[in-house]
Coordinates of N, CA and C in Angstrom, one line a residue:
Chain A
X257 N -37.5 -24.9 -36.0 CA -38.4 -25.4 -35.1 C -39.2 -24.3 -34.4
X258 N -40.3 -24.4 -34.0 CA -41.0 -23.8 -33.3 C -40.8 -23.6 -32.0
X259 N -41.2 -22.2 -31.4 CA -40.5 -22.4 -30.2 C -41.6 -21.1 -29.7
X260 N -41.9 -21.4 -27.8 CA -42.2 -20.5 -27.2 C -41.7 -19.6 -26.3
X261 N -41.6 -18.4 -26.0 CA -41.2 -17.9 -24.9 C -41.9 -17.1 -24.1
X262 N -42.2 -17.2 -22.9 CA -42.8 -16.5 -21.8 C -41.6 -16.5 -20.7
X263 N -41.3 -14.3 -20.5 CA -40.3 -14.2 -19.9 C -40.3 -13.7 -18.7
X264 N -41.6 -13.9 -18.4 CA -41.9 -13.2 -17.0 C -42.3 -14.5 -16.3
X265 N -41.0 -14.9 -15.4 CA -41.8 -16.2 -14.5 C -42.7 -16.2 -13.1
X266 N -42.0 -14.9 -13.1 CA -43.2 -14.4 -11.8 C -43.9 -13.0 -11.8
X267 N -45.2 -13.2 -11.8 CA -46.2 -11.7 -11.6 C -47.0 -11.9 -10.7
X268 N -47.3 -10.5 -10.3 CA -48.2 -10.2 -9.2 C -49.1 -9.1 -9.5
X269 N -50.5 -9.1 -9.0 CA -51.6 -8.4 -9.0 C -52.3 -8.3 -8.0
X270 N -52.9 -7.2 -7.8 CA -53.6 -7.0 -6.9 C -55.1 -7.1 -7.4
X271 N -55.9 -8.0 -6.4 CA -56.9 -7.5 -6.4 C -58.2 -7.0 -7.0
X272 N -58.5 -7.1 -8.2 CA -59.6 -6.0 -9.0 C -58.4 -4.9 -9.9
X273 N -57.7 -5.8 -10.2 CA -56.7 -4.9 -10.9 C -56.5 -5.6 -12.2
X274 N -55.9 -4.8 -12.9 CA -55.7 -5.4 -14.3 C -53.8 -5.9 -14.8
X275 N -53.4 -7.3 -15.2 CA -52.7 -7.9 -15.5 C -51.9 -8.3 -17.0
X276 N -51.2 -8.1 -17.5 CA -51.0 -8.6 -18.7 C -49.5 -9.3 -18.4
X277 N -49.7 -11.0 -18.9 CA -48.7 -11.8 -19.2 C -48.5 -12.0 -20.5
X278 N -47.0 -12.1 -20.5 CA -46.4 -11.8 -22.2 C -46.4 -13.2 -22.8
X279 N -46.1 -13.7 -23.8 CA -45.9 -14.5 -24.5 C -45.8 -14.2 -26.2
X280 N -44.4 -14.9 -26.9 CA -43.8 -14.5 -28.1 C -43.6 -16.0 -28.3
X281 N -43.6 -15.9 -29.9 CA -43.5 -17.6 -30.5 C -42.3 -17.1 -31.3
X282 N -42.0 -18.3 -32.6 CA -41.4 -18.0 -33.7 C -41.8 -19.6 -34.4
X283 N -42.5 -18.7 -35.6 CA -43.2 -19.6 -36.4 C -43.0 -19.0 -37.9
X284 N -42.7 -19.8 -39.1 CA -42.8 -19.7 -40.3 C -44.0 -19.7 -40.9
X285 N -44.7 -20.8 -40.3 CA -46.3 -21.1 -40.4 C -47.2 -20.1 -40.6
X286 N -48.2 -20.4 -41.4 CA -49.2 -18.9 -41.4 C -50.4 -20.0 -40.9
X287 N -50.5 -20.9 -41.0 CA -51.8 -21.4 -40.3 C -51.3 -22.6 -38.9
X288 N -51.9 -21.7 -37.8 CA -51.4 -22.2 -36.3 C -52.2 -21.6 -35.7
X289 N -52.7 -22.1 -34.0 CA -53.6 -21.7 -32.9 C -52.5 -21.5 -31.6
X290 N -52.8 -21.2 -30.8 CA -52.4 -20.7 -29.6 C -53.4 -20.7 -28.8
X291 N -52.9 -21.1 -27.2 CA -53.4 -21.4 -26.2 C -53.1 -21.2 -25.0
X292 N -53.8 -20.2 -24.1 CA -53.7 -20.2 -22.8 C -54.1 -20.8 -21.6
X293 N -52.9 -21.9 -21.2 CA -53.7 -22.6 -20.3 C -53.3 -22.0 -18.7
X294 N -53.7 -22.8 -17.7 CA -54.2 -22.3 -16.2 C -53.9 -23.2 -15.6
X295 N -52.8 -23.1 -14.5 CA -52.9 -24.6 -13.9 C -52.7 -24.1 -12.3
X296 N -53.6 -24.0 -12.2 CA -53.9 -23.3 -10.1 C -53.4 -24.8 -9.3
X297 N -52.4 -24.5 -8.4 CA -51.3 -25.2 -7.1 C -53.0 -26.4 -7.0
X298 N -52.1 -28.0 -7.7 CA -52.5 -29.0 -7.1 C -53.5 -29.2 -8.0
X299 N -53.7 -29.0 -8.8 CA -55.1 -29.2 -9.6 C -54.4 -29.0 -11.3
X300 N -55.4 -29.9 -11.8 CA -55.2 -29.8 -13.4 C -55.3 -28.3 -13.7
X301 N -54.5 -28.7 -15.3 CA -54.5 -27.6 -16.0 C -55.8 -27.3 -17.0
X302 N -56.1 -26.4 -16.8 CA -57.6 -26.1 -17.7 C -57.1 -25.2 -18.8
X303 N -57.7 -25.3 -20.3 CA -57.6 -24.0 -21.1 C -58.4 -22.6 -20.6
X304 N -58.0 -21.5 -21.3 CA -58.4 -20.3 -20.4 C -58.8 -19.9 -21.7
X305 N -58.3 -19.8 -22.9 CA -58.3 -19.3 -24.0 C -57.7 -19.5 -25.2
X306 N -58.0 -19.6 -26.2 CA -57.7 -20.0 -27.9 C -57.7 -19.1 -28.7
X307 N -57.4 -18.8 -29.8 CA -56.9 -17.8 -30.8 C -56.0 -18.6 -32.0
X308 N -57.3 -18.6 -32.7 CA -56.9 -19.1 -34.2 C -56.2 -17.9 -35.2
X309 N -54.6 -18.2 -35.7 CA -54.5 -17.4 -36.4 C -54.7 -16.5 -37.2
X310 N -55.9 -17.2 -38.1 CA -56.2 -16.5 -39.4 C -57.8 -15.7 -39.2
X311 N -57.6 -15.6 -37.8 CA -58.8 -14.7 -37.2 C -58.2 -13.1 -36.6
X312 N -58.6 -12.4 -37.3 CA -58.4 -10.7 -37.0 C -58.4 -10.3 -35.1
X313 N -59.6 -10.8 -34.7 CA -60.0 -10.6 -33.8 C -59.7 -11.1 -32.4
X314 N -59.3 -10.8 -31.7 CA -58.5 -11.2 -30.4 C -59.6 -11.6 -29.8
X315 N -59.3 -13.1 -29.4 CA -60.3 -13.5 -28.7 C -60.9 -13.0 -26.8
X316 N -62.0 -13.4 -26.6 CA -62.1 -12.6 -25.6 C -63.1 -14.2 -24.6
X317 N -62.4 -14.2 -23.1 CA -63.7 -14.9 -22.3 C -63.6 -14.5 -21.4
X318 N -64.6 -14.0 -20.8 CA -65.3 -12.8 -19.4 C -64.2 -11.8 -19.2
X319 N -63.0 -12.1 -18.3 CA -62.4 -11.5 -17.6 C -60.8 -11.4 -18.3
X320 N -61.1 -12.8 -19.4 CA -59.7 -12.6 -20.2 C -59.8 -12.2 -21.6
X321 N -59.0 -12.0 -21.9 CA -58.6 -11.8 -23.3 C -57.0 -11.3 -23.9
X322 N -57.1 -11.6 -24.7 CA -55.5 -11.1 -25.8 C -55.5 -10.6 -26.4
X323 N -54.2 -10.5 -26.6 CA -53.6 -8.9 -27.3 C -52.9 -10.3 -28.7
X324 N -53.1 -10.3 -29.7 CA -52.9 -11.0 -30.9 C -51.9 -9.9 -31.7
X325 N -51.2 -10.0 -31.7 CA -50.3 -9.4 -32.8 C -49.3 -10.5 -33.5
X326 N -50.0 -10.6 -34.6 CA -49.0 -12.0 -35.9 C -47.9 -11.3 -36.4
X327 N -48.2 -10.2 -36.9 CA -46.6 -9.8 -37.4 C -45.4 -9.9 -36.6
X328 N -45.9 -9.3 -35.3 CA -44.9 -9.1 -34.1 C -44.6 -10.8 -33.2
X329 N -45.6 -11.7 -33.9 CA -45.3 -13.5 -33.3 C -45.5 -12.8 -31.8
X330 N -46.4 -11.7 -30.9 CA -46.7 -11.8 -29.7 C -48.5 -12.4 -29.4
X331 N -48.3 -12.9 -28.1 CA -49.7 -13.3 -27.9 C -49.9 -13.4 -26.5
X332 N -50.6 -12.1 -25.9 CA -50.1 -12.0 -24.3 C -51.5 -12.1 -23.6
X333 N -51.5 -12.3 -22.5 CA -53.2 -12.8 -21.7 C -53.3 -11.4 -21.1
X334 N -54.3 -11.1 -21.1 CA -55.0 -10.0 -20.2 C -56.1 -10.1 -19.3
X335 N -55.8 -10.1 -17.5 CA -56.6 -10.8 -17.1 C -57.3 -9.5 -16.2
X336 N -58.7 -9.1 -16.4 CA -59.2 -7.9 -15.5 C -59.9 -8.1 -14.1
X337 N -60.1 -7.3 -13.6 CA -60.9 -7.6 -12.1 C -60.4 -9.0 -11.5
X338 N -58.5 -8.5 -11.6 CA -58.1 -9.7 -11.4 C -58.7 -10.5 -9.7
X339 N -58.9 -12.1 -9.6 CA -59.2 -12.5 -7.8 C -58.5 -13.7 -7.7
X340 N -58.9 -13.4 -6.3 CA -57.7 -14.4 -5.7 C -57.8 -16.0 -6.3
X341 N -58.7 -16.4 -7.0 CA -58.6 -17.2 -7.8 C -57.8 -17.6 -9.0
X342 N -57.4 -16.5 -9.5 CA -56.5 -16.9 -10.5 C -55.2 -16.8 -10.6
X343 N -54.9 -16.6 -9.3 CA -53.3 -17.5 -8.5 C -53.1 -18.8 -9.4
X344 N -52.4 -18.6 -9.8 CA -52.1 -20.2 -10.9 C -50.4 -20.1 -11.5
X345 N -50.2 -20.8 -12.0 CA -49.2 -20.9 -13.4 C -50.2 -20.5 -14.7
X346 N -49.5 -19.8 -15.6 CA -50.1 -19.5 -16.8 C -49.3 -19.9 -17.6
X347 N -49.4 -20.9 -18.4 CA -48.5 -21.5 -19.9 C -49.0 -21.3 -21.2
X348 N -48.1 -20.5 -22.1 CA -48.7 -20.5 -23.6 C -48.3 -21.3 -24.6
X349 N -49.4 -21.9 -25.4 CA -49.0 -22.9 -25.8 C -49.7 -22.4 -27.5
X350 N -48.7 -23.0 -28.7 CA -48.9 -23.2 -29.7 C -48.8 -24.4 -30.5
X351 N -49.8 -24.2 -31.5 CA -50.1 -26.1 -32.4 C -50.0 -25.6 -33.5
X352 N -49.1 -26.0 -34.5 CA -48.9 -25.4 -36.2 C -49.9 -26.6 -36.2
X353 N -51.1 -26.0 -37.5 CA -51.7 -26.5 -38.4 C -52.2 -27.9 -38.5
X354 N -50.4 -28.3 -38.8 CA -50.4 -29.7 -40.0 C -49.8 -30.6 -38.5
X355 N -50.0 -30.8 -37.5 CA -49.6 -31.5 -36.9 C -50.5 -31.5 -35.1
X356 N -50.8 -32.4 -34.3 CA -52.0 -32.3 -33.3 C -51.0 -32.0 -31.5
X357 N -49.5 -31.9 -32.0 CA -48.7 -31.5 -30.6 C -48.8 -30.3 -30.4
X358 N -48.8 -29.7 -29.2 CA -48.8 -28.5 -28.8 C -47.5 -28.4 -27.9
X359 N -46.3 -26.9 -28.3 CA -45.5 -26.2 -27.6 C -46.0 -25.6 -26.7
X360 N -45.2 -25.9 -25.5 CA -45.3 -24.7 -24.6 C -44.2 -24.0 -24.0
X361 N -44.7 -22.9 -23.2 CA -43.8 -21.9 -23.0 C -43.3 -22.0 -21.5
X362 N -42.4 -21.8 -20.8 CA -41.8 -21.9 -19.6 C -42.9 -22.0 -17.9
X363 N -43.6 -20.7 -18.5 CA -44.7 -20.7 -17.7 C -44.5 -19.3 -16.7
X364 N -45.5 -18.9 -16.4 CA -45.5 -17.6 -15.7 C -46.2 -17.8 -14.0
X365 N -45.8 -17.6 -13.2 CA -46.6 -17.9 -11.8 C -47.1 -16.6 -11.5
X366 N -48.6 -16.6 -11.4 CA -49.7 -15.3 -11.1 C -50.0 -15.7 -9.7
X367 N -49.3 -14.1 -8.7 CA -50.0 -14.2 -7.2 C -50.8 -13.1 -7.3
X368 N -51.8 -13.5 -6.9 CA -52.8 -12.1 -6.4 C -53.1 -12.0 -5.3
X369 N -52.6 -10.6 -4.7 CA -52.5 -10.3 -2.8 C -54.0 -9.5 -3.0
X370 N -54.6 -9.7 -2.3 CA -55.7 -8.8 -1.4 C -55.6 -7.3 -1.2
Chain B
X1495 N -68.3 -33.4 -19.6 CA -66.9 -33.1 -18.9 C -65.9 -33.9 -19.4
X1496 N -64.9 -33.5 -20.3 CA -64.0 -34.6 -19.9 C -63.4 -35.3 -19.5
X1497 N -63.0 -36.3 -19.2 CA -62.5 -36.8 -17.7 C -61.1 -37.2 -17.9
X1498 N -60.1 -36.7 -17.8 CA -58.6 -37.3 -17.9 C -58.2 -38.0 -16.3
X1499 N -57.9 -39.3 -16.1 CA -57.5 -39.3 -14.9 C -56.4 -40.3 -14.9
X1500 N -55.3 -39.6 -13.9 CA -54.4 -40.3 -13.8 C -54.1 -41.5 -12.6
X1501 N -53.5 -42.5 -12.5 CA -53.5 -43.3 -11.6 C -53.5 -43.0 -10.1
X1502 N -51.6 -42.4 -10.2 CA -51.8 -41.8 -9.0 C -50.7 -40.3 -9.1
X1503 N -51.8 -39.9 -7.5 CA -51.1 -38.0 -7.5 C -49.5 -38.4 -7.4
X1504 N -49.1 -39.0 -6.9 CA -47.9 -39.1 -5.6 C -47.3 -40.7 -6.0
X1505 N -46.2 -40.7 -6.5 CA -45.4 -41.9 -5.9 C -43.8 -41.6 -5.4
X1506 N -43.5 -42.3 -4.8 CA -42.2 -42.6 -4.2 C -41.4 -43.9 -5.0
X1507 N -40.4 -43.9 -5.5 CA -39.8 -45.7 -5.7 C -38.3 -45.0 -5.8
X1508 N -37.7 -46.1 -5.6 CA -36.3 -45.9 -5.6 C -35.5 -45.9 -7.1
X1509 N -34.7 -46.1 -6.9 CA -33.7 -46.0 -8.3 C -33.7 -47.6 -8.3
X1510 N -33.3 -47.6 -10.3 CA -33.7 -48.5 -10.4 C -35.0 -49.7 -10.7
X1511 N -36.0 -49.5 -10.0 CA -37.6 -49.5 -9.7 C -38.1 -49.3 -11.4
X1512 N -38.7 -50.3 -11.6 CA -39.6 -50.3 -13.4 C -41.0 -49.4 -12.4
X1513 N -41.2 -48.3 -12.9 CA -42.3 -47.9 -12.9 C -44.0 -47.3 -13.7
X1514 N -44.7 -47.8 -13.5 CA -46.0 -47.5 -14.6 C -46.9 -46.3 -13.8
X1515 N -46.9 -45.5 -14.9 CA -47.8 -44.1 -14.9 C -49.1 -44.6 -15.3
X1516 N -50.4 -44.2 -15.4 CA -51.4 -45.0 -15.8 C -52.3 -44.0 -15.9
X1517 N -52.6 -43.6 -17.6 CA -53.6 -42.5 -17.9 C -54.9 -43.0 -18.6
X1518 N -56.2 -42.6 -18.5 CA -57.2 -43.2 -18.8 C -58.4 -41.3 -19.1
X1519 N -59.0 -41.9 -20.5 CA -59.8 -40.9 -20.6 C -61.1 -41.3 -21.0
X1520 N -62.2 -40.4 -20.9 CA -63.4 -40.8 -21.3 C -64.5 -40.5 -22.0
X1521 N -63.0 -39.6 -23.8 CA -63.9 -38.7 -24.1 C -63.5 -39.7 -26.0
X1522 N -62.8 -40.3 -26.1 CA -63.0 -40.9 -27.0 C -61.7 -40.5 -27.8
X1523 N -61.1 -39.6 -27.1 CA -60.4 -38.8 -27.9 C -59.3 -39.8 -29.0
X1524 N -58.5 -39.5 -29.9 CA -57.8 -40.6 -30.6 C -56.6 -40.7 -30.3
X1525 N -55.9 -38.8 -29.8 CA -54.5 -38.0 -29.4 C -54.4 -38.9 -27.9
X1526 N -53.3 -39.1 -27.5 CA -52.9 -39.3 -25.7 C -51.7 -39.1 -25.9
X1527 N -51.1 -37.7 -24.5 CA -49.6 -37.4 -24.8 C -49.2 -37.4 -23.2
X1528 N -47.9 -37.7 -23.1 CA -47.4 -37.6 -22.1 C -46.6 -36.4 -21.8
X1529 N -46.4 -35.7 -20.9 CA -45.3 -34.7 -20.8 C -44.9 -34.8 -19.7
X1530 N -43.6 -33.7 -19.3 CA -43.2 -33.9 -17.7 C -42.8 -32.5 -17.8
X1531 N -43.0 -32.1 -16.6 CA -43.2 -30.3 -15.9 C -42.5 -30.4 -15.0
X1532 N -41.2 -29.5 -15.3 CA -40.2 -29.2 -14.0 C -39.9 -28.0 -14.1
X1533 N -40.0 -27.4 -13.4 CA -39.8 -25.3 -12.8 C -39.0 -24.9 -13.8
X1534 N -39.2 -24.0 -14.4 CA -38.1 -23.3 -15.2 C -38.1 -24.1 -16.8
X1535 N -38.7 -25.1 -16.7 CA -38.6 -25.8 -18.1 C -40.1 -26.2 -18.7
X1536 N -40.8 -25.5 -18.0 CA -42.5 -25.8 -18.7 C -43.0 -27.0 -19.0
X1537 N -43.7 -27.2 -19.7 CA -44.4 -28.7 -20.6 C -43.1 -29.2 -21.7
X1538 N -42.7 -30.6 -21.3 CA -42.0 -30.9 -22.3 C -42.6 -32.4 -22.8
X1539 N -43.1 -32.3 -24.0 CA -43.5 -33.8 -24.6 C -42.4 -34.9 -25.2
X1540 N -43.1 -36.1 -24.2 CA -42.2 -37.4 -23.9 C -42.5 -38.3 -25.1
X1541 N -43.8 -38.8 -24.5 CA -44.1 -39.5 -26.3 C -45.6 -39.2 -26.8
X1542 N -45.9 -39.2 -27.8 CA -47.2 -39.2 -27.7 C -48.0 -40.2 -28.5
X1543 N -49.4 -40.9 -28.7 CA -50.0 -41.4 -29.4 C -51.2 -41.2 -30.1
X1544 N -51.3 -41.4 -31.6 CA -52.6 -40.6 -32.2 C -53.5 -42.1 -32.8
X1545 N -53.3 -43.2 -31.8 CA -54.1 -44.5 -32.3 C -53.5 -45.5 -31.5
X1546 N -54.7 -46.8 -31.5 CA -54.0 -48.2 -30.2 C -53.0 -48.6 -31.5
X1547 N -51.4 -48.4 -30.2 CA -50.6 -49.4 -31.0 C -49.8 -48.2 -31.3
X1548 N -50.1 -46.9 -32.1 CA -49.3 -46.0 -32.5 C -48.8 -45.3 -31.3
X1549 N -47.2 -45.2 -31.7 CA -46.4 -43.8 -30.7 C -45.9 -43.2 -32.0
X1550 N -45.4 -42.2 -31.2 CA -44.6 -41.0 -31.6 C -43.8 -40.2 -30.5
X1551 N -42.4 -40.4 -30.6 CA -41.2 -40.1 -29.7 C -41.9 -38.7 -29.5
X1552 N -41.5 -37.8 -28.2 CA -41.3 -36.7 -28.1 C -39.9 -35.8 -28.6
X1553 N -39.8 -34.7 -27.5 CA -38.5 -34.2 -27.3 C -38.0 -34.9 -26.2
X1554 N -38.0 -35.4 -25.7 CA -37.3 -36.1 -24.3 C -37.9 -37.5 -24.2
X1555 N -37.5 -38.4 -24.7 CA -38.0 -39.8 -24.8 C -37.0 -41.2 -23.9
X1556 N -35.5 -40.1 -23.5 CA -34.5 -41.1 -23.0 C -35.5 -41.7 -21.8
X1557 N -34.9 -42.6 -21.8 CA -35.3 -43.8 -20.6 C -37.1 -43.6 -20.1
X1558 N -37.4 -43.3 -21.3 CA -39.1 -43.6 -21.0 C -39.5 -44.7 -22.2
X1559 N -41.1 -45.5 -22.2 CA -41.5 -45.9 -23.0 C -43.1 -46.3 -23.0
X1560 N -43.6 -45.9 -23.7 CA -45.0 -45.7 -23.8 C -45.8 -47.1 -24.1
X1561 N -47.2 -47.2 -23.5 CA -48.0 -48.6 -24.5 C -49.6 -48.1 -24.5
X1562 N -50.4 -48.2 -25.4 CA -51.3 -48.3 -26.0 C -51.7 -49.0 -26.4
X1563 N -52.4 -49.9 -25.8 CA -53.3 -51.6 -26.1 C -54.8 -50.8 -26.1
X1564 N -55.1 -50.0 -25.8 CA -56.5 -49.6 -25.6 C -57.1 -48.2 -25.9
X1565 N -58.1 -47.9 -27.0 CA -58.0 -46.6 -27.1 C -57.9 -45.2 -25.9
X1566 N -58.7 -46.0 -25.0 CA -58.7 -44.7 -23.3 C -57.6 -45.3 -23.1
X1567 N -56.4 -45.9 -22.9 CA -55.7 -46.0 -21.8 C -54.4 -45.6 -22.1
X1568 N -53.3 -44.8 -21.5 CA -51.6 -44.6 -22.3 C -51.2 -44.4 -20.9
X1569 N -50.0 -45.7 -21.1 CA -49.3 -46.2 -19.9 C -47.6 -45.3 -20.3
X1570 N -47.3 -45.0 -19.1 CA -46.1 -44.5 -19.5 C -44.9 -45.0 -18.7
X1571 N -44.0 -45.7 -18.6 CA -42.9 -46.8 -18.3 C -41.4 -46.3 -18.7
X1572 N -41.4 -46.2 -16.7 CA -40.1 -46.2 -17.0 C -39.4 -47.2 -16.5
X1573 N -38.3 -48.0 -17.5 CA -37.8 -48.9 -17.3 C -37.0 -49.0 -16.3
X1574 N -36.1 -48.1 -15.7 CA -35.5 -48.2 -14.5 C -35.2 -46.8 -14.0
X1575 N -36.1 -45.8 -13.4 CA -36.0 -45.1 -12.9 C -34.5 -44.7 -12.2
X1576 N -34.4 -43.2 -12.3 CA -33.1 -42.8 -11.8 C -33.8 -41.4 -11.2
X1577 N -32.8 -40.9 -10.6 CA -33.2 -39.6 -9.9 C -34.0 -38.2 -10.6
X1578 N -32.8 -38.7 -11.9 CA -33.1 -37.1 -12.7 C -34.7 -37.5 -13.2
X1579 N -35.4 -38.3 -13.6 CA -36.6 -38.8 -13.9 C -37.8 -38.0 -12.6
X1580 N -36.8 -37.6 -11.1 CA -38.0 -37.0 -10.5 C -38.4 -35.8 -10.8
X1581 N -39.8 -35.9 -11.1 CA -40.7 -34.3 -12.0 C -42.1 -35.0 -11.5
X1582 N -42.9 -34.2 -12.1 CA -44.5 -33.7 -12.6 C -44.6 -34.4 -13.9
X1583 N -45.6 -35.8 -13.4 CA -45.8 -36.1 -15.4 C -47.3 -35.8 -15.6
X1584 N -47.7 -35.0 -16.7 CA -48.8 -34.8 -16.9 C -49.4 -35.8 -18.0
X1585 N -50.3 -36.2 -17.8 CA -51.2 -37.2 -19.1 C -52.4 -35.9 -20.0
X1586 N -52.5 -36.2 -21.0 CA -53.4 -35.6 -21.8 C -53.9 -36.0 -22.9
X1587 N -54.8 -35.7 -23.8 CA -55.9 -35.9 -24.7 C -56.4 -35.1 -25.9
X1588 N -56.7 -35.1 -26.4 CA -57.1 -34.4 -27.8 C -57.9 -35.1 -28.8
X1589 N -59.0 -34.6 -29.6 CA -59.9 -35.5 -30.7 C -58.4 -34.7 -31.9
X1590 N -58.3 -35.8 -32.8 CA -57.5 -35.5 -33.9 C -57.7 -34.6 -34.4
X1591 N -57.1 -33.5 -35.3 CA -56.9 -31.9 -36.1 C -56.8 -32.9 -37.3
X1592 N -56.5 -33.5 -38.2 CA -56.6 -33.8 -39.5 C -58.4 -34.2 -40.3
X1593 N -58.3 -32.9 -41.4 CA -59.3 -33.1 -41.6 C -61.2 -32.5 -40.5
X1594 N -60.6 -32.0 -39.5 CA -61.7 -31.8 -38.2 C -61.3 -30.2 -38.0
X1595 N -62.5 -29.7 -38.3 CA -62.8 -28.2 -37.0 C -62.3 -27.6 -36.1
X1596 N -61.8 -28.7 -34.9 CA -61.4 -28.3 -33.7 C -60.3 -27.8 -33.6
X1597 N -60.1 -27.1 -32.2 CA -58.6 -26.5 -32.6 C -57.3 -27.3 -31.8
X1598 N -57.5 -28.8 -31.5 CA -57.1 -29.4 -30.9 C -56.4 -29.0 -29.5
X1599 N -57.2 -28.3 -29.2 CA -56.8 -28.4 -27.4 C -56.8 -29.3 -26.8
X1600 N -56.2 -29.1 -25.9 CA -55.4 -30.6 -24.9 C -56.4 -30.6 -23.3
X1601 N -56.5 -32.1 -23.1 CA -57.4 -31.9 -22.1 C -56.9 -32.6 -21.2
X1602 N -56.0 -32.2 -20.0 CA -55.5 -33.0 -19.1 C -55.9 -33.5 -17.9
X1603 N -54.7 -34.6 -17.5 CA -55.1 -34.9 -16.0 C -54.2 -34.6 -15.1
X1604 N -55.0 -34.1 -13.8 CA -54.0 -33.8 -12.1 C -52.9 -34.1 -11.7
X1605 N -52.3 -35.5 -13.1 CA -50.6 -35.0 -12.8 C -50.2 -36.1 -11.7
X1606 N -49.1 -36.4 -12.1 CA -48.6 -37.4 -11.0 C -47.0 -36.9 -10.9
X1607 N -46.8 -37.0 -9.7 CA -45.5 -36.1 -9.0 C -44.5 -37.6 -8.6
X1608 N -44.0 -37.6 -9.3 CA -43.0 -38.7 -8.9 C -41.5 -38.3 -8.3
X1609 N -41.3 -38.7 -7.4 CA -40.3 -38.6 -6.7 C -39.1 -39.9 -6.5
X1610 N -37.9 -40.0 -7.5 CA -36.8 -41.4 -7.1 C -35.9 -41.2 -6.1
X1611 N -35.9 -41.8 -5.5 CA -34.7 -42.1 -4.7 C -33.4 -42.5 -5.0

């Protein structure tokens, strides 16, 4: 079975600083997506970011992006000019192919101090 | 916008207590899943449905049960509430991956915090 792990349950950033949360799977699958979702105290969870496997290229949106490594089954968020907005839980989540459920991972809580 | 919305943020009911969760969306989607969020244990999926009338058990399905009479609507029921049932249940959505483009991302709602007594 498919499984996620995210081992950092709590991180902290400062400010206009730069972040990276880990996240590792274990999949047999060669065709699967992954997903970073956002879920900021009291409010829905929003996606932040996607990454189709059988794409080279580490996806990127404004201030986020990933570090994709398949061999190594790692897939970690990188968040820059970090602000006090993106105080949240961060959960990574993967979907094999042939099926529409998504795993997720424990979850990581992001504070950013001033 | 998609709109996932859940009945309510907040309930209280005691042990015991038949309780209905009540998720409604307005994007046409065909997927509706339920999950529950408790600290330390992330998203765990309860049941889910990919059509009116269809389920599909989760990982954690004891003493829950799901209905789907309506494409927007996935009710989630629990028959007799007990303590360990108090969590975060989230509702969610998806257009189908078989056959389709998308990379089925899940599109949720604000979550309802239930608390048993």
């Amino acid at each position: 079975a498919q499984t996620v792990t995210q081992s950092q349950p709590e991180m902290s950033v400062q400010e206009a600083e730069t972040v990276t949360l880990s996240c590792t799977y274990d999949t047999s699958e060669s065709d699967y997506y992954l997903f970073w979702y956002k879920q900021p105290p009291s409010r829905q969870m929003i996606l932040v970011i996607r990454q189709e496997a059988y794409k080279q290229q580490n996806a990127t949106e404004n201030r986020f992006s990933v570090n994709f490594q398949k061999a190594a089954k790692s897939f970690s968020l990188k968040i820059s000019d970090s602000q006090l907005g993106d105080a949240a839980m961060y959960f990574c989540a993967y979907r094999s192919g042939d099926t529409d459920k998504l795993i997720f991972g424990t979850g990581t809580r992001l504070q950013v101090f001033p | 916008d998609v709109k996932v919305t859940q009945s309510s943020r907040y309930l209280v009911k005691r042990t015991g207590e038949k309780v209905f969760l009540e998720c409604v969306q307005d994007m046409d989607h065909e997927n509706m899943f339920w999950y529950r969020q408790d600290p330390g244990l992330g998203l765990r999926l309860i049941y889910f449905s990919y059509d009116v009338k269809m389920k599909e058990k989760g990982d954690i399905p004891e003493g829950y049960s799901v209905s789907r009479e309506k494409k927007e609507r996935f009710s989630l029921i629990l028959e007799s509430a007990s303590t360990n049932q108090t969590s975060m249940y989230l509702c969610a959505s998806s257009w189908i991956v078989a056959g389709q483009t998308n990379t089925g991302e899940l599109f949720f709602g604000e979550g309802s915090r239930l608390t048993v007594l």
